[in-house]
Amino acid sequence: MGDEQFHQLVAEYGGRVLAIARRVCGSDDAALDVHQEVFLALWKRRRSFTAPVNWNAYLYRTTVRKALEYVHKQRKEKMLDPEYEKTLSAGDDPDDSARAAELLGRLREALRKLPRHQAQVFILARLEGMDYPQIAKIVGCSESTARVHLHRALRHLAHLMRDVLEREPV
Amino acid sequence: MNHKHIQDNLAAYVLGELDSAAAEQIRTHLSDCADCRRAAEEMQNILRTAERMKEEPLDASLAALARRRLDETLRRLPSASLSDRLSHPLLRYAAAAVILAGALLALHILGPQTLPDRRSLTADTQQTAEDAAGASQNELEQAAQAFRKQDIRTLARLLQSKHEPTRLAAADYLAQIGDASVLPTLDTLAREWTGSGENPYAKAARTIRNRLAEPAD
Ligand SMILES: [Zn+2]
């Protein structure tokens, strides 16, 4: 891949990369970092892409992976920060917004713990709004496998978040 | 459907993938079975949370900011200017020429005390080496920068430099991004080339012509 093509990819897919990263990670700063990581990695490897590549699939997969890694890293850093629990409860309506923020934070963490294909399929289906044929192309599996992954992901997430889901209904 | 069968189909039910008959069976079971009801509610709650995650707004200015940050990082990458350039045989030659010119300059600066055989260099040679080192290095940096900015006009100007390393570097960059406007200069340089081995200007011109002949996608 030439440098020109690299810059075209940034122009064409940069917004999508940013949007996924923003949803999966939950902050603008994280989204910027992931965007940077995704394209920097591509830049460093650009000479190795000699055959045609499905860039849409490649960038979706890479972004989801890097965003989930970022959530993991961020969580580890925040656990060391005594202020972290307080930031969870910030908001206008202390009960509802704290609860919503907690659920969002826990879902991001739980996604990171899923097997990779389950996390990918869940994110593409529920955060990107894709159907099974679209997901199958990106993940590189059949549509029925994509469906199985989504069902498993949902059950798995419910299991991982049982403690917080059980406490009270939203 | 029994309890186990229902549990296996709960995800499909919650996702709205079942036909109405199957969905009705699940609903009937849920009204009697607290365990399955709770499991379905948990999954629904996950989907609602994901929906909220999806709805979180994306700041419109973020894309431009991301682009600027990426460009900034790429500009600062040492590998982009050095190892990549050196992967091209032409530019290895250009870099070697700069290093040689730098060495001649060092001879000049260090003086006779450290280098007793300095007298073998005439004053003219020293002056030329010094100029070449400074000018050529500067031009090579300009060329690399122009390449990163896809600035064909600057590269076309550098292609007419009096320094061979600069011309070679510009030709190599133009081979990658150049258009038809630089072909006449490359052809002239190719005709004037007296070096041994493959004619680098002819090669660059050929690369551009091949690229221009490819159908645009
Ligand atoms: Zn049941």
XYZ file of C-alpha atoms and ligand atoms in Angstrom:
388
model
C 0.000 0.000 0.000
C 1.328 3.412 -0.934
C 1.262 6.445 1.326
C -1.436 7.998 -0.790
C -3.742 5.042 -0.254
C -3.051 5.184 3.461
C -4.231 8.787 3.623
C -7.303 7.884 1.598
C -8.158 5.160 4.119
C -7.817 7.628 6.992
C -10.147 10.021 5.194
C -12.671 7.332 4.320
C -12.761 5.273 7.529
C -11.468 7.653 10.190
C -14.942 8.746 11.253
C -16.209 5.197 11.606
C -13.142 4.129 13.574
C -13.690 7.068 15.883
C -17.391 6.339 16.358
C -16.852 2.682 17.292
C -14.007 3.556 19.631
C -16.142 6.249 21.251
C -18.965 3.801 21.926
C -16.844 0.922 23.103
C -14.564 3.042 25.315
C -16.994 5.718 26.439
C -14.859 8.862 26.186
C -13.557 11.272 23.547
C -9.996 10.939 24.793
C -10.111 7.181 24.509
C -11.639 7.415 21.038
C -8.813 9.714 19.908
C -6.212 7.356 21.317
C -7.730 4.301 19.667
C -8.082 6.125 16.329
C -4.414 6.970 16.555
C -3.412 3.421 17.504
C -5.413 1.842 14.687
C -3.975 4.037 11.949
C -0.465 4.155 13.354
C -0.351 0.357 13.363
C -1.599 0.381 9.776
C 0.985 2.997 8.777
C 3.813 0.910 10.185
C 2.621 -2.173 8.348
C 1.537 -0.440 5.152
C 4.365 -1.836 3.020
C 3.300 -5.377 3.880
C -0.131 -4.984 2.259
C 0.542 -6.003 -1.296
C -2.612 -8.019 -2.063
C -6.078 -6.396 -2.089
C -7.568 -6.053 1.401
C -11.183 -5.703 2.529
C -10.446 -2.487 4.401
C -13.929 -2.154 5.811
C -13.647 -5.540 7.559
C -10.015 -5.055 8.510
C -10.617 -1.682 10.133
C -13.777 -2.764 11.953
C -12.007 -5.783 13.420
C -8.875 -3.857 14.350
C -10.830 -1.009 15.905
C -13.028 -3.285 18.015
C -9.981 -5.202 19.203
C -7.966 -2.106 20.068
C -10.936 -0.412 21.714
C -11.555 -3.432 23.948
C -7.871 -3.586 24.836
C -8.074 0.086 25.697
C -11.036 -0.479 28.026
C -9.049 -3.174 29.784
C -5.974 -0.966 30.181
C -8.077 1.979 31.323
C -9.875 -0.123 33.899
C -6.610 -1.375 35.340
C -5.332 2.192 35.669
C -8.548 3.450 37.198
C -8.645 0.720 39.814
C -5.524 2.338 41.219
C -7.230 5.735 41.322
C -9.152 6.359 44.565
C -11.296 9.012 42.824
C -12.670 6.512 40.314
C -15.693 5.361 42.311
C -16.735 8.993 42.803
C -16.722 9.726 39.084
C -19.181 6.883 38.622
C -21.800 8.625 40.747
C -21.480 12.104 39.226
C -24.637 13.434 37.540
C -27.821 15.460 37.963
C -29.987 12.739 39.334
C -27.700 10.852 41.694
C -29.613 7.551 41.653
C -30.539 7.151 38.004
C -27.461 8.602 36.369
C -25.105 6.800 38.717
C -26.897 3.562 38.000
C -26.859 4.196 34.240
C -23.156 5.088 34.330
C -22.428 1.991 36.341
C -24.285 -0.229 33.872
C -22.474 1.337 30.923
C -19.117 0.932 32.626
C -19.857 -2.656 33.546
C -21.043 -3.498 30.037
C -17.805 -2.120 28.569
C -15.800 -4.217 30.976
C -17.899 -7.313 30.411
C -17.478 -6.987 26.633
C -13.757 -7.035 27.122
C -14.053 -10.345 29.002
C -16.031 -12.121 26.262
C -14.367 -14.433 23.754
C -13.214 -12.219 20.895
C -15.791 -13.284 18.303
C -18.667 -12.871 20.728
C -17.527 -9.361 21.641
C -17.023 -8.429 17.978
C -20.426 -9.702 16.932
C -22.208 -8.065 19.854
C -20.576 -4.700 19.136
C -21.270 -4.849 15.401
C -24.878 -5.959 15.949
C -25.940 -3.823 18.884
C -23.664 -0.766 18.719
C -23.201 -0.541 14.944
C -26.654 -1.822 14.037
C -25.447 -4.389 11.481
C -27.398 -7.446 10.363
C -26.025 -11.000 10.275
C -24.900 -10.933 6.609
C -22.889 -7.748 7.220
C -21.391 -9.110 10.433
C -20.483 -12.421 8.808
C -18.448 -10.596 6.145
C -16.517 -8.578 8.692
C -15.840 -11.307 11.217
C -15.196 -13.879 8.520
C -17.756 -16.510 9.520
C -21.133 -17.772 8.290
C -24.343 -15.942 9.099
C -25.546 -18.772 11.313
C -22.273 -18.688 13.249
C -22.648 -14.935 13.687
C -26.126 -15.562 15.091
C -24.814 -18.184 17.526
C -22.066 -15.781 18.639
C -24.609 -13.039 19.334
C -26.871 -15.311 21.371
C -23.933 -16.591 23.371
C -22.621 -13.076 23.885
C -25.955 -11.968 25.281
C -26.174 -14.890 27.694
C -22.543 -14.465 28.637
C -22.952 -10.732 29.315
C -26.023 -11.361 31.466
C -23.988 -13.845 33.435
C -21.024 -11.489 33.868
C -23.276 -8.612 34.959
C -25.700 -10.632 37.059
C -24.686 -8.975 40.328
C -25.364 -5.442 39.066
C -28.439 -6.408 37.009
C -30.082 -8.144 39.949
C -29.767 -5.308 42.389
C -32.713 -3.322 41.099
C -34.507 -2.803 37.801
C -33.613 0.291 35.783
C -41.246 -26.377 25.041
C -39.713 -27.306 28.370
C -37.694 -25.081 30.684
C -34.343 -26.071 29.102
C -35.609 -25.535 25.581
C -36.990 -22.134 26.579
C -33.660 -21.098 28.079
C -31.886 -22.055 24.847
C -34.245 -19.782 22.916
C -34.383 -16.823 25.293
C -31.661 -14.846 23.528
C -33.440 -15.253 20.191
C -36.698 -14.231 21.886
C -35.204 -11.117 23.481
C -33.578 -10.179 20.169
C -36.945 -10.511 18.432
C -35.763 -13.270 16.091
C -38.527 -15.821 16.757
C -41.707 -16.197 14.748
C -44.925 -15.271 16.509
C -45.854 -18.857 17.459
C -42.490 -19.562 19.081
C -42.517 -16.170 20.802
C -45.968 -16.881 22.190
C -44.763 -20.193 23.664
C -41.917 -18.366 25.389
C -44.262 -15.719 26.779
C -46.535 -18.403 28.197
C -43.588 -20.072 29.891
C -42.261 -16.766 31.257
C -45.552 -16.059 33.012
C -45.063 -19.285 35.027
C -41.285 -19.506 35.437
C -39.516 -16.901 37.590
C -36.046 -18.156 36.620
C -36.610 -17.726 32.897
C -38.378 -14.410 33.490
C -35.406 -13.086 35.376
C -32.970 -14.334 32.724
C -35.013 -12.608 30.000
C -35.096 -9.362 31.977
C -31.341 -9.449 32.428
C -30.793 -9.827 28.717
C -33.290 -7.055 27.965
C -31.430 -4.842 30.389
C -28.151 -5.591 28.582
C -29.758 -4.609 25.270
C -31.127 -1.377 26.766
C -27.694 -0.525 28.137
C -26.139 -1.234 24.739
C -28.805 1.005 23.179
C -27.782 3.839 25.499
C -24.156 3.218 24.642
C -25.057 3.477 20.965
C -26.918 6.745 21.518
C -24.042 8.486 23.297
C -23.320 11.565 21.182
C -20.164 11.864 19.121
C -18.701 15.359 19.082
C -18.583 16.558 15.475
C -15.202 18.241 15.931
C -13.618 15.004 17.093
C -12.889 13.728 13.585
C -10.865 16.804 12.630
C -8.989 16.648 15.922
C -8.208 12.956 15.414
C -6.919 13.678 11.933
C -4.653 16.487 13.151
C -3.248 14.343 15.926
C -2.525 11.500 13.567
C -0.789 13.771 11.046
C 1.264 15.265 13.850
C 2.349 11.840 15.058
C 3.246 10.664 11.557
C 5.338 13.786 11.028
C 7.308 13.047 14.164
C 7.881 9.395 13.356
C 11.586 8.885 12.766
C 10.975 5.648 10.879
C 8.844 7.377 8.268
C 11.744 9.508 7.165
C 14.677 7.211 7.724
C 14.084 3.476 7.542
C 11.440 3.790 4.832
C 13.622 6.019 2.746
C 16.549 3.710 3.195
C 14.497 0.789 2.007
C 14.714 2.310 -1.463
C 17.993 1.554 -3.210
C 17.995 5.008 -4.787
C 17.732 6.695 -1.457
C 20.371 4.542 0.091
C 22.574 5.988 -2.581
C 21.382 9.501 -1.781
C 21.954 8.965 1.940
C 25.415 7.574 1.259
C 26.235 10.668 -0.771
C 25.148 12.895 2.102
C 27.202 10.868 4.556
C 30.207 11.117 2.280
C 29.737 14.874 1.962
C 29.370 15.057 5.759
C 32.597 13.124 6.181
C 34.400 15.535 3.894
C 32.982 18.390 5.917
C 34.178 16.730 9.128
C 37.664 16.483 7.651
C 37.519 20.181 7.020
C 36.300 21.095 10.507
C 38.598 18.767 12.411
C 41.593 20.293 10.701
C 45.182 19.173 10.133
C 46.051 18.232 13.712
C 43.823 15.211 13.757
C 44.030 14.414 10.079
C 47.564 14.793 8.762
C 46.637 13.756 5.218
C 44.236 16.692 4.870
C 46.580 18.319 2.390
C 45.392 15.827 -0.176
C 42.120 17.774 -0.285
C 42.321 21.019 -2.168
C 40.605 24.135 -0.844
C 38.091 23.828 -3.675
C 37.146 20.301 -2.775
C 36.652 21.310 0.828
C 34.380 24.153 -0.114
C 32.355 21.966 -2.470
C 32.010 19.250 0.139
C 30.834 21.709 2.747
C 28.232 23.209 0.417
C 27.079 19.861 -0.770
C 26.662 18.544 2.747
C 24.668 21.517 3.964
C 22.577 22.158 0.874
C 21.971 18.544 0.065
C 20.918 17.630 3.571
C 18.565 20.569 3.661
C 17.106 19.634 0.291
C 16.691 16.007 1.264
C 14.684 17.107 4.274
C 12.595 19.360 2.059
C 12.008 16.450 -0.296
C 10.915 14.147 2.518
C 8.572 16.800 3.832
C 7.152 17.514 0.382
C 6.567 13.801 -0.055
C 4.644 13.554 3.222
C 2.522 16.505 2.143
C 2.097 14.990 -1.319
C 3.537 18.246 -2.645
C 4.400 17.359 -6.229
C 5.378 20.919 -7.208
C 8.121 21.150 -4.600
C 9.395 17.722 -5.572
C 9.414 18.804 -9.235
C 11.539 21.799 -8.251
C 13.931 19.630 -6.229
C 14.216 17.314 -9.219
C 16.117 20.169 -10.904
C 18.522 20.644 -7.987
C 22.219 20.815 -8.810
C 22.825 18.131 -6.158
C 22.603 14.591 -7.424
C 21.373 13.134 -4.080
C 18.479 15.586 -4.074
C 17.533 14.780 -7.656
C 17.639 11.055 -6.924
C 15.513 11.441 -3.809
C 12.992 13.639 -5.617
C 12.817 11.151 -8.502
C 12.160 8.317 -6.092
C 9.420 10.182 -4.252
C 7.871 11.287 -7.524
C 7.893 7.697 -8.737
C 5.447 7.047 -5.896
C 3.208 10.110 -6.097
C 4.182 12.021 -9.232
C 1.901 12.860 -12.146
C 2.413 13.515 -15.848
C 3.728 17.048 -15.207
C 7.111 15.773 -14.023
C 7.678 13.343 -16.898
C 9.494 15.819 -19.234
C 12.078 16.648 -16.537
C 12.546 12.977 -15.677
C 13.010 12.132 -19.359
C 15.662 14.860 -19.730
C 17.497 13.646 -16.630
C 17.259 10.084 -17.898
C 18.926 11.088 -21.181
C 21.700 12.912 -19.310
C 22.330 10.085 -16.855
C 25.870 8.719 -17.202
C 26.053 6.554 -14.097
C 26.377 2.804 -14.129
C 23.550 0.395 -13.415
C 19.875 1.000 -14.018
C 18.972 4.563 -15.004
C 17.065 5.812 -11.899
C 15.284 8.654 -13.725
C 14.131 6.383 -16.514
C 12.884 3.971 -13.889
C 10.945 6.697 -12.058
C 9.389 7.919 -15.312
C 8.401 4.360 -16.209
C 6.800 3.831 -12.790
C 4.719 6.973 -13.180
C 3.678 6.057 -16.736
C 2.629 2.587 -15.565
C 0.587 4.064 -12.745
C -1.096 6.584 -15.042
C -2.011 3.747 -17.389
C -3.812 1.827 -14.603
C -7.574 2.256 -14.538
C -8.659 4.484 -11.666
C -10.767 2.730 -9.030
Zn -38.107 -21.615 32.865
